[in-house]
Amino acid sequence: MRFAILNGEIIERSEAKVDVEDRGYQFGDGVYEVIRVYNGKMFTATEHLNRFVKSSESIGITLPYTQEQLTKLLEELIVKNNLQVGTIYMQITRGISPRNHAFPTEKVMPSLVAYTKEVARPVENLKTGVKTILTEDIRWLRCDIKSLNLLGNLLAKQKAAVEGCFEAIQHRSEDVTEGSSSNIFIVKNGIVITHQSDNLILKGISKDVILQVCASNNIEVEERIFTLDELADADEVFLSSTTAEVMPIIEVDGKSVAAGFPGPVTRRLQELFEQEIEKQCGSLNDKILY
Ligand code: PMP
Protein backbone atom coordinates (compact mmCIF):
# COMPACT_ATOMS: atom_id res chain seq x y z
CA MET A 1 0.00 0.00 0.00
CA ARG A 2 1.24 3.51 -0.84
CA PHE A 3 0.81 6.50 1.40
CA ALA A 4 0.65 10.25 0.91
CA ILE A 5 0.47 13.32 3.13
CA LEU A 6 -2.73 15.33 2.96
CA ASN A 7 -2.99 18.35 5.25
CA GLY A 8 -0.71 17.10 7.97
CA GLU A 9 -1.87 13.49 7.98
CA ILE A 10 -0.44 10.38 6.38
CA ILE A 11 -3.23 8.55 4.59
CA GLU A 12 -3.60 5.95 1.83
CA ARG A 13 -2.51 7.54 -1.41
CA SER A 14 -5.69 6.55 -3.22
CA GLU A 15 -7.64 8.52 -0.58
CA ALA A 16 -5.61 11.73 -1.10
CA LYS A 17 -8.02 13.79 -3.23
CA VAL A 18 -8.42 17.52 -3.70
CA ASP A 19 -11.55 19.61 -4.22
CA VAL A 20 -12.38 20.97 -7.72
CA GLU A 21 -12.24 24.46 -6.22
CA ASP A 22 -8.79 24.05 -4.79
CA ARG A 23 -6.93 27.15 -6.02
CA GLY A 24 -3.94 25.03 -6.96
CA TYR A 25 -6.13 22.98 -9.31
CA GLN A 26 -7.87 26.01 -10.82
CA PHE A 27 -5.14 28.66 -10.91
CA GLY A 28 -1.84 26.96 -10.10
CA ASP A 29 -2.04 29.17 -7.01
CA GLY A 30 0.64 27.45 -4.98
CA VAL A 31 4.26 26.33 -4.81
CA TYR A 32 6.09 23.01 -4.71
CA GLU A 33 9.33 21.20 -3.99
CA VAL A 34 11.01 18.01 -5.14
CA ILE A 35 13.42 16.42 -2.66
CA ARG A 36 15.85 13.61 -3.54
CA VAL A 37 16.03 10.52 -1.36
CA TYR A 38 19.08 8.21 -1.32
CA ASN A 39 19.34 5.18 0.99
CA GLY A 40 16.03 6.20 2.58
CA LYS A 41 17.44 9.62 3.60
CA MET A 42 16.59 13.08 2.28
CA PHE A 43 19.43 14.99 0.58
CA THR A 44 19.66 18.75 1.32
CA ALA A 45 16.29 18.61 3.11
CA THR A 46 16.83 21.85 5.05
CA GLU A 47 17.66 23.79 1.90
CA HIS A 48 14.55 22.46 0.13
CA LEU A 49 12.29 23.26 3.09
CA ASN A 50 13.80 26.75 3.40
CA ARG A 51 13.05 27.35 -0.29
CA PHE A 52 9.52 25.95 0.17
CA VAL A 53 8.84 28.45 2.97
CA LYS A 54 10.39 31.29 0.96
CA SER A 55 8.36 30.47 -2.17
CA SER A 56 5.10 30.21 -0.15
CA GLU A 57 5.73 33.47 1.68
CA SER A 58 6.54 35.27 -1.56
CA ILE A 59 2.96 34.60 -2.73
CA GLY A 60 1.40 35.25 0.67
CA ILE A 61 0.77 31.67 1.79
CA THR A 62 1.74 31.01 5.40
CA LEU A 63 2.69 27.39 6.01
CA PRO A 64 0.45 25.99 8.76
CA TYR A 65 3.30 23.66 9.84
CA THR A 66 6.77 24.35 11.19
CA GLN A 67 9.77 23.13 9.24
CA GLU A 68 10.44 20.61 12.00
CA GLN A 69 6.89 19.22 11.74
CA LEU A 70 7.20 18.96 7.96
CA THR A 71 10.58 17.23 8.17
CA LYS A 72 9.18 14.70 10.63
CA LEU A 73 6.14 14.05 8.43
CA LEU A 74 8.30 13.56 5.34
CA GLU A 75 10.60 11.20 7.21
CA GLU A 76 7.58 9.17 8.33
CA LEU A 77 6.30 9.06 4.75
CA ILE A 78 9.64 7.71 3.49
CA VAL A 79 9.50 4.92 6.08
CA LYS A 80 5.83 4.08 5.42
CA ASN A 81 6.45 3.89 1.67
CA ASN A 82 9.73 2.03 2.21
CA LEU A 83 11.43 4.46 -0.18
CA GLN A 84 15.12 3.84 -0.73
CA VAL A 85 16.03 5.82 -3.88
CA GLY A 86 13.54 8.28 -5.26
CA THR A 87 11.90 11.63 -4.80
CA ILE A 88 9.35 13.33 -2.59
CA TYR A 89 6.96 15.70 -4.34
CA MET A 90 5.35 18.25 -2.03
CA GLN A 91 3.04 21.15 -2.82
CA ILE A 92 1.01 23.74 -0.99
CA THR A 93 -1.86 25.75 -2.44
CA ARG A 94 -3.83 28.72 -1.13
CA GLY A 95 -6.68 26.31 -0.36
CA ILE A 96 -10.30 25.73 -1.33
CA SER A 97 -12.51 28.73 -2.05
CA PRO A 98 -15.22 29.78 -4.59
CA ARG A 99 -13.43 30.63 -7.84
CA ASN A 100 -12.25 34.24 -7.88
CA HIS A 101 -8.89 35.59 -9.05
CA ALA A 102 -8.40 37.78 -5.97
CA PHE A 103 -7.30 35.97 -2.82
CA PRO A 104 -10.14 34.77 -0.55
CA THR A 105 -11.07 37.39 2.05
CA GLU A 106 -12.22 34.79 4.58
CA LYS A 107 -9.60 32.63 6.31
CA VAL A 108 -8.83 29.58 4.17
CA MET A 109 -6.64 26.64 5.19
CA PRO A 110 -3.82 26.07 2.65
CA SER A 111 -3.83 22.54 1.15
CA LEU A 112 -0.65 20.53 1.57
CA VAL A 113 0.02 17.35 -0.40
CA ALA A 114 3.13 15.16 -0.54
CA TYR A 115 3.88 11.75 -1.99
CA THR A 116 6.91 9.68 -2.95
CA LYS A 117 8.14 8.07 -6.16
CA GLU A 118 10.89 5.53 -6.77
CA VAL A 119 13.45 7.10 -9.11
CA ALA A 120 16.85 5.54 -9.76
CA ARG A 121 19.89 7.72 -10.32
CA PRO A 122 20.11 8.31 -14.10
CA VAL A 123 23.54 6.65 -14.16
CA GLU A 124 23.63 5.87 -17.89
CA ASN A 125 22.83 9.46 -18.89
CA LEU A 126 25.24 10.76 -16.24
CA LYS A 127 27.99 8.74 -17.94
CA THR A 128 27.27 9.45 -21.59
CA GLY A 129 25.72 12.93 -21.33
CA VAL A 130 22.47 14.15 -22.90
CA LYS A 131 21.25 16.14 -25.90
CA THR A 132 19.46 19.48 -25.62
CA ILE A 133 17.71 22.05 -27.78
CA LEU A 134 17.49 25.83 -27.51
CA THR A 135 14.22 27.68 -27.04
CA GLU A 136 13.18 31.25 -26.27
CA ASP A 137 12.33 31.74 -22.58
CA ILE A 138 8.68 32.84 -22.64
CA ARG A 139 8.08 32.63 -18.89
CA TRP A 140 7.09 35.34 -16.42
CA LEU A 141 9.54 37.53 -14.48
CA ARG A 142 9.39 35.67 -11.13
CA CYS A 143 11.10 32.42 -12.07
CA ASP A 144 12.73 32.49 -8.61
CA ILE A 145 9.38 31.36 -7.14
CA LYS A 146 8.90 27.60 -7.43
CA SER A 147 5.35 28.13 -8.61
CA LEU A 148 2.88 25.43 -9.68
CA ASN A 149 2.35 27.48 -12.85
CA LEU A 150 4.73 25.65 -15.16
CA LEU A 151 3.18 26.11 -18.62
CA GLY A 152 6.21 27.92 -20.05
CA ASN A 153 8.48 25.17 -18.69
CA LEU A 154 6.16 22.43 -19.98
CA LEU A 155 6.05 23.86 -23.50
CA ALA A 156 9.85 24.09 -23.52
CA LYS A 157 10.30 20.51 -22.26
CA GLN A 158 7.75 19.18 -24.76
CA LYS A 159 9.71 20.81 -27.59
CA ALA A 160 12.80 18.97 -26.37
CA ALA A 161 10.89 15.68 -26.02
CA VAL A 162 9.60 15.90 -29.62
CA GLU A 163 13.22 16.31 -30.77
CA GLY A 164 14.27 13.28 -28.70
CA CYS A 165 16.23 15.54 -26.35
CA PHE A 166 16.57 15.49 -22.57
CA GLU A 167 16.25 19.21 -21.92
CA ALA A 168 15.45 22.59 -23.48
CA ILE A 169 17.92 25.37 -22.73
CA GLN A 170 15.97 28.62 -22.48
CA HIS A 171 17.28 32.05 -23.45
CA ARG A 172 15.93 35.59 -23.31
CA SER A 173 17.14 37.00 -26.62
CA GLU A 174 20.94 36.40 -26.51
CA ASP A 175 21.12 35.59 -22.80
CA VAL A 176 20.91 31.99 -21.57
CA THR A 177 18.71 31.68 -18.47
CA GLU A 178 18.09 28.05 -17.42
CA GLY A 179 16.69 24.70 -18.52
CA SER A 180 12.97 23.90 -18.39
CA SER A 181 13.62 22.01 -15.14
CA SER A 182 17.31 22.56 -14.47
CA ASN A 183 20.08 25.15 -14.12
CA ILE A 184 22.63 25.44 -16.94
CA PHE A 185 26.41 25.76 -16.61
CA ILE A 186 29.21 26.25 -19.13
CA VAL A 187 32.92 25.71 -18.57
CA LYS A 188 35.46 27.90 -20.38
CA ASN A 189 39.21 27.69 -19.72
CA GLY A 190 38.56 25.87 -16.45
CA ILE A 191 36.08 28.51 -15.19
CA VAL A 192 32.53 27.39 -14.34
CA ILE A 193 29.98 29.98 -15.49
CA THR A 194 26.28 30.02 -14.58
CA HIS A 195 23.45 32.58 -14.47
CA GLN A 196 23.30 34.52 -11.21
CA SER A 197 20.40 33.63 -8.91
CA ASP A 198 17.96 36.47 -9.61
CA ASN A 199 14.30 36.71 -10.65
CA LEU A 200 14.97 35.12 -14.07
CA ILE A 201 15.92 31.67 -12.79
CA LEU A 202 15.18 29.26 -9.97
CA LYS A 203 17.92 29.25 -7.34
CA GLY A 204 18.60 25.52 -7.65
CA ILE A 205 19.58 23.59 -4.56
CA SER A 206 21.85 21.41 -6.72
CA LYS A 207 23.34 24.58 -8.21
CA ASP A 208 24.16 25.76 -4.68
CA VAL A 209 25.78 22.40 -3.83
CA ILE A 210 27.91 22.72 -6.99
CA LEU A 211 28.93 26.30 -6.13
CA GLN A 212 29.91 25.18 -2.62
CA VAL A 213 32.05 22.27 -3.83
CA CYS A 214 33.68 24.57 -6.40
CA ALA A 215 34.56 27.03 -3.62
CA SER A 216 36.06 24.37 -1.38
CA ASN A 217 38.02 22.77 -4.24
CA ASN A 218 39.49 25.90 -5.82
CA ILE A 219 37.40 25.63 -8.97
CA GLU A 220 36.83 29.15 -10.25
CA VAL A 221 33.19 30.24 -10.68
CA GLU A 222 31.57 33.22 -12.35
CA GLU A 223 27.89 33.71 -11.53
CA ARG A 224 26.79 35.99 -14.34
CA ILE A 225 24.76 36.14 -17.51
CA PHE A 226 26.32 34.26 -20.43
CA THR A 227 25.26 34.41 -24.05
CA LEU A 228 24.28 31.94 -26.76
CA ASP A 229 27.67 32.61 -28.40
CA GLU A 230 29.47 31.68 -25.18
CA LEU A 231 27.34 28.54 -24.96
CA ALA A 232 28.28 27.57 -28.53
CA ASP A 233 31.95 28.22 -27.77
CA ALA A 234 32.07 26.44 -24.38
CA ASP A 235 34.59 23.70 -23.55
CA GLU A 236 31.94 21.87 -21.51
CA VAL A 237 28.24 22.30 -20.78
CA PHE A 238 26.21 20.64 -18.06
CA LEU A 239 22.91 21.01 -16.22
CA SER A 240 21.94 20.46 -12.62
CA SER A 241 18.76 19.44 -10.84
CA THR A 242 17.53 17.43 -7.90
CA THR A 243 16.77 14.36 -10.02
CA ALA A 244 19.46 14.78 -12.71
CA GLU A 245 22.31 15.88 -10.37
CA VAL A 246 25.32 17.03 -12.45
CA MET A 247 24.30 15.98 -15.97
CA PRO A 248 26.77 16.45 -18.86
CA ILE A 249 25.35 18.04 -22.03
CA ILE A 250 26.98 16.74 -25.20
CA GLU A 251 24.78 18.36 -27.84
CA VAL A 252 22.96 21.70 -28.20
CA ASP A 253 20.54 22.13 -31.12
CA GLY A 254 22.19 19.34 -33.13
CA LYS A 255 25.74 20.66 -32.60
CA SER A 256 28.29 18.75 -30.52
CA VAL A 257 29.59 20.44 -27.38
CA ALA A 258 33.39 20.54 -27.80
CA ALA A 259 34.50 16.89 -28.20
CA GLY A 260 30.99 15.43 -27.79
CA PHE A 261 31.57 13.64 -24.50
CA PRO A 262 31.55 14.70 -20.81
CA GLY A 263 34.53 16.96 -20.04
CA PRO A 264 37.00 16.81 -17.13
CA VAL A 265 35.51 19.63 -15.02
CA THR A 266 32.00 18.15 -15.33
CA ARG A 267 33.32 14.73 -14.34
CA ARG A 268 35.17 16.16 -11.36
CA LEU A 269 31.99 17.95 -10.24
CA GLN A 270 30.02 14.71 -10.59
CA GLU A 271 32.54 13.04 -8.29
CA LEU A 272 32.38 15.90 -5.74
CA PHE A 273 28.55 15.88 -5.91
CA GLU A 274 28.51 12.14 -5.17
CA GLN A 275 30.75 12.79 -2.17
CA GLU A 276 28.23 15.35 -0.86
CA ILE A 277 25.41 12.82 -1.27
CA GLU A 278 27.43 10.19 0.59
CA LYS A 279 28.20 12.63 3.43
CA GLN A 280 24.48 13.11 4.07
CA CYS A 281 22.92 9.82 2.95
CA GLY A 282 25.62 7.15 3.18
CA SER A 283 27.37 5.05 0.53
CA LEU A 284 26.03 4.95 -3.00
CA ASN A 285 26.12 1.54 -4.64
CA ASP A 286 25.58 2.90 -8.16
CA LYS A 287 28.37 5.44 -8.60
CA ILE A 288 29.20 6.92 -11.98
CA LEU A 289 32.18 4.88 -13.15
CA TYR A 290 34.00 6.06 -16.25
N1 PMP B 1 15.26 25.54 -12.69
C1 PMP B 1 14.01 25.06 -12.85
C2 PMP B 1 13.05 25.82 -13.70
C3 PMP B 1 13.63 23.86 -12.22
O1 PMP B 1 12.37 23.40 -12.36
C4 PMP B 1 14.58 23.14 -11.45
C5 PMP B 1 14.20 21.83 -10.82
N2 PMP B 1 13.54 22.01 -9.61
C6 PMP B 1 15.87 23.69 -11.31
C7 PMP B 1 16.18 24.88 -11.94
C8 PMP B 1 16.90 23.00 -10.47
O2 PMP B 1 16.63 23.16 -9.10
P1 PMP B 1 17.02 22.06 -8.02
O3 PMP B 1 18.50 21.85 -8.17
O4 PMP B 1 16.67 22.67 -6.74
O5 PMP B 1 16.25 20.83 -8.35
CSV table of C-alpha atoms in Angstrom, one decimal, residues 25 66 111 114 120 153 158 179 196 206 208 210 224 238 247 270 273:
chain,number,residue,atom,x,y,z
A,25,TYR,CA,-6.1,23.0,-9.3
A,66,THR,CA,6.8,24.4,11.2
A,111,SER,CA,-3.8,22.5,1.1
A,114,ALA,CA,3.1,15.2,-0.5
A,120,ALA,CA,16.8,5.5,-9.8
A,153,ASN,CA,8.5,25.2,-18.7
A,158,GLN,CA,7.8,19.2,-24.8
A,179,GLY,CA,16.7,24.7,-18.5
A,196,GLN,CA,23.3,34.5,-11.2
A,206,SER,CA,21.8,21.4,-6.7
A,208,ASP,CA,24.2,25.8,-4.7
A,210,ILE,CA,27.9,22.7,-7.0
A,224,ARG,CA,26.8,36.0,-14.3
A,238,PHE,CA,26.2,20.6,-18.1
A,247,MET,CA,24.3,16.0,-16.0
A,270,GLN,CA,30.0,14.7,-10.6
A,273,PHE,CA,28.6,15.9,-5.9
